[in-house]
């Protein structure tokens, strides 16, 4: 099932249009796409946990880093010249979400293991949110296609995230930008194939669906970060 | 690397159209990405080796202070008032101090072990940093080139533009004393020339359109960044 999509993954990463047409023609059950995305997400979660252990072993302790950063903010020439700039360090010191994010950039191994299930669930949410937004926009822009076919092709478009399957990446933001840009390119090819869109229609559908999907995921993530007591306790 | 690849690479490096066409038609995106990753790994390994060789944090702090002093000298020739120059140097010094302070913090693996891990992370991370710059930028260029009448498919343009990595095969030479400040700008502008030529050949555009498509996104980003900096400096 998911293995069939896995077999097409390498060609999908190389943006071959035919491979997305093959995926559209061979629409399987919904479980196939879910299985592929969850398997990829699980592999990413395991690698992320291993990578976090490596990053943690070579990173300064988060409380010490926090102290150094706050001292630097206090001394920053720019803030010394702005009215009220001297209060920034105190404000930043009390802004807990920022320090939680900092701690998450090199989490201790136990916390990294706790965060492991977030990768497959996050990837599933990203795939579904882009799939629904992309389907709706593609239909409005004159595309012809059904949601299962679109989701099947878009599952394949998640394949470029496999470049993150390297456990020693730190800092993580350049690989994340690279992977997201690659996935976006693959999603463009997937929407073109799944809905028979022309180039510019596929371009606008991809761009708008990406904005809608990222905004929705950012809102949900921010709410989870601030609201869930389990994360607050862990950090 | 095969003889055909090497010949196509040399032709592309010397801006001959057949080099780009061979690369698009015969090599494809897989070989192109392999080239980008290979060259960036080499460049990252050279930088990591230099950082490892720089040694203890105290020595690196002194090197950073010397670097800030050198930037201060160069800024004297920039079209900025002496006050603005002093401000910029103060900011650069504060940033260098922060880097040195963070570097001096204790780590679970110790200083040596952490330095080795950081060197490996830097080397392995370099292809990702290049991809994170090249791919989003090339997507903007692709959209602009198509709007200007370009005909290339996305994989074809992406394959051709990876050839801009070729001059960076010489990046390790920039680590030699005295070579860096001369060679680095040459490699940068050579890479840009290859990128523009790749856009022109892959899309079948004229030189003016290729220049606009390849450079306009970068200029737009630079104008926004410089405008923001100018507004911030004026506000102070």
PDB file of C-alpha atoms in Angstrom, chain A residues 13-15 51 54-61 64-65 67-69 72 75-78 80-82 163-166 168-171 174-175 177-178 181-182 184-185 188-189 200 203, chain B residues 29-30 33 87 90-91 94 97-98 101-102 105-110 113-114 117-118 120-122 124-125 127-129 131-133 135-136 139 142-144 146-147 154-155 158 232 236:
ATOM      1  CA  UNK A  13      11.487  14.243  -5.524  1.00  0.00           C
ATOM      2  CA  UNK A  14      12.971  14.906  -8.954  1.00  0.00           C
ATOM      3  CA  UNK A  15       9.692  16.635  -9.908  1.00  0.00           C
ATOM      4  CA  UNK A  51      19.544  14.626  16.018  1.00  0.00           C
ATOM      5  CA  UNK A  54      23.550  15.030  19.199  1.00  0.00           C
ATOM      6  CA  UNK A  55      22.672  18.758  19.235  1.00  0.00           C
ATOM      7  CA  UNK A  56      22.048  18.705  23.002  1.00  0.00           C
ATOM      8  CA  UNK A  57      25.434  17.085  23.685  1.00  0.00           C
ATOM      9  CA  UNK A  58      27.235  19.901  21.848  1.00  0.00           C
ATOM     10  CA  UNK A  59      24.986  22.827  22.849  1.00  0.00           C
ATOM     11  CA  UNK A  60      25.265  25.067  25.924  1.00  0.00           C
ATOM     12  CA  UNK A  61      22.753  24.532  28.712  1.00  0.00           C
ATOM     13  CA  UNK A  64      23.203  29.629  30.691  1.00  0.00           C
ATOM     14  CA  UNK A  65      22.389  30.552  27.107  1.00  0.00           C
ATOM     15  CA  UNK A  67      21.555  34.463  30.759  1.00  0.00           C
ATOM     16  CA  UNK A  68      24.143  35.328  28.075  1.00  0.00           C
ATOM     17  CA  UNK A  69      21.454  36.403  25.594  1.00  0.00           C
ATOM     18  CA  UNK A  72      23.669  40.906  25.382  1.00  0.00           C
ATOM     19  CA  UNK A  75      24.237  45.875  26.390  1.00  0.00           C
ATOM     20  CA  UNK A  76      22.889  46.121  22.812  1.00  0.00           C
ATOM     21  CA  UNK A  77      23.807  49.567  21.401  1.00  0.00           C
ATOM     22  CA  UNK A  78      20.572  49.820  19.409  1.00  0.00           C
ATOM     23  CA  UNK A  80      20.332  51.853  24.499  1.00  0.00           C
ATOM     24  CA  UNK A  81      19.279  54.551  22.011  1.00  0.00           C
ATOM     25  CA  UNK A  82      15.574  53.724  21.892  1.00  0.00           C
ATOM     26  CA  UNK A 163      16.175  15.201   2.941  1.00  0.00           C
ATOM     27  CA  UNK A 164      15.634  15.790   6.674  1.00  0.00           C
ATOM     28  CA  UNK A 165      16.452  12.136   7.442  1.00  0.00           C
ATOM     29  CA  UNK A 166      19.948  13.100   8.608  1.00  0.00           C
ATOM     30  CA  UNK A 168      23.099  15.693  12.810  1.00  0.00           C
ATOM     31  CA  UNK A 169      21.411  18.770  11.381  1.00  0.00           C
ATOM     32  CA  UNK A 170      21.774  21.855  13.546  1.00  0.00           C
ATOM     33  CA  UNK A 171      20.579  24.590  13.362  1.00  0.00           C
ATOM     34  CA  UNK A 174      17.966  26.068   6.885  1.00  0.00           C
ATOM     35  CA  UNK A 175      17.077  22.381   6.287  1.00  0.00           C
ATOM     36  CA  UNK A 177      13.366  26.066   4.615  1.00  0.00           C
ATOM     37  CA  UNK A 178      15.037  23.869   1.967  1.00  0.00           C
ATOM     38  CA  UNK A 181      10.619  24.954  -0.685  1.00  0.00           C
ATOM     39  CA  UNK A 182      11.226  21.540  -2.281  1.00  0.00           C
ATOM     40  CA  UNK A 184       6.175  23.376  -2.356  1.00  0.00           C
ATOM     41  CA  UNK A 185       7.699  22.752  -5.792  1.00  0.00           C
ATOM     42  CA  UNK A 188       2.920  22.550  -7.684  1.00  0.00           C
ATOM     43  CA  UNK A 189       3.616  19.529  -9.904  1.00  0.00           C
ATOM     44  CA  UNK A 200      -0.168  29.884 -13.778  1.00  0.00           C
ATOM     45  CA  UNK A 203       1.127  28.411  -9.379  1.00  0.00           C
TER      46      UNK A 203
ATOM     47  CA  UNK B  29      17.873  17.270 -12.011  1.00  0.00           C
ATOM     48  CA  UNK B  30      19.359  14.309 -10.091  1.00  0.00           C
ATOM     49  CA  UNK B  33      21.433  18.354  -7.256  1.00  0.00           C
ATOM     50  CA  UNK B  87      27.274  53.014  15.115  1.00  0.00           C
ATOM     51  CA  UNK B  90      29.493  49.193  17.688  1.00  0.00           C
ATOM     52  CA  UNK B  91      26.734  46.849  16.469  1.00  0.00           C
ATOM     53  CA  UNK B  94      28.285  43.658  20.096  1.00  0.00           C
ATOM     54  CA  UNK B  97      31.000  39.640  21.617  1.00  0.00           C
ATOM     55  CA  UNK B  98      27.740  37.684  21.756  1.00  0.00           C
ATOM     56  CA  UNK B 101      30.250  34.597  24.865  1.00  0.00           C
ATOM     57  CA  UNK B 102      27.996  31.810  23.534  1.00  0.00           C
ATOM     58  CA  UNK B 105      29.689  28.448  27.531  1.00  0.00           C
ATOM     59  CA  UNK B 106      30.241  24.916  28.939  1.00  0.00           C
ATOM     60  CA  UNK B 107      28.702  21.984  27.038  1.00  0.00           C
ATOM     61  CA  UNK B 108      27.984  18.327  27.965  1.00  0.00           C
ATOM     62  CA  UNK B 109      30.585  16.974  25.510  1.00  0.00           C
ATOM     63  CA  UNK B 110      33.297  19.430  26.560  1.00  0.00           C
ATOM     64  CA  UNK B 113      34.126  17.190  21.534  1.00  0.00           C
ATOM     65  CA  UNK B 114      31.630  19.973  20.929  1.00  0.00           C
ATOM     66  CA  UNK B 117      30.437  17.898  16.500  1.00  0.00           C
ATOM     67  CA  UNK B 118      29.946  21.535  15.459  1.00  0.00           C
ATOM     68  CA  UNK B 120      30.523  17.977  11.346  1.00  0.00           C
ATOM     69  CA  UNK B 121      27.192  19.814  11.769  1.00  0.00           C
ATOM     70  CA  UNK B 122      28.545  22.769   9.774  1.00  0.00           C
ATOM     71  CA  UNK B 124      26.667  18.449   6.699  1.00  0.00           C
ATOM     72  CA  UNK B 125      24.494  21.568   7.090  1.00  0.00           C
ATOM     73  CA  UNK B 127      24.295  21.774   1.395  1.00  0.00           C
ATOM     74  CA  UNK B 128      21.047  22.557   3.235  1.00  0.00           C
ATOM     75  CA  UNK B 129      21.993  26.238   3.612  1.00  0.00           C
ATOM     76  CA  UNK B 131      19.497  24.609  -0.980  1.00  0.00           C
ATOM     77  CA  UNK B 132      17.569  26.954   1.333  1.00  0.00           C
ATOM     78  CA  UNK B 133      18.972  29.917  -0.605  1.00  0.00           C
ATOM     79  CA  UNK B 135      15.658  26.768  -4.302  1.00  0.00           C
ATOM     80  CA  UNK B 136      13.279  29.521  -3.023  1.00  0.00           C
ATOM     81  CA  UNK B 139      11.311  29.565  -7.744  1.00  0.00           C
ATOM     82  CA  UNK B 142      11.225  30.841 -12.597  1.00  0.00           C
ATOM     83  CA  UNK B 143       7.924  32.692 -12.090  1.00  0.00           C
ATOM     84  CA  UNK B 144       9.455  35.959 -13.336  1.00  0.00           C
ATOM     85  CA  UNK B 146       7.867  32.655 -17.380  1.00  0.00           C
ATOM     86  CA  UNK B 147       6.106  36.010 -17.025  1.00  0.00           C
ATOM     87  CA  UNK B 154      10.758  23.963 -13.785  1.00  0.00           C
ATOM     88  CA  UNK B 155      13.058  20.887 -13.532  1.00  0.00           C
ATOM     89  CA  UNK B 158      16.521  24.162 -11.767  1.00  0.00           C
ATOM     90  CA  UNK B 232      16.429  52.479  11.366  1.00  0.00           C
ATOM     91  CA  UNK B 236      18.215  56.883  15.664  1.00  0.00           C
TER      92      UNK B 236
END
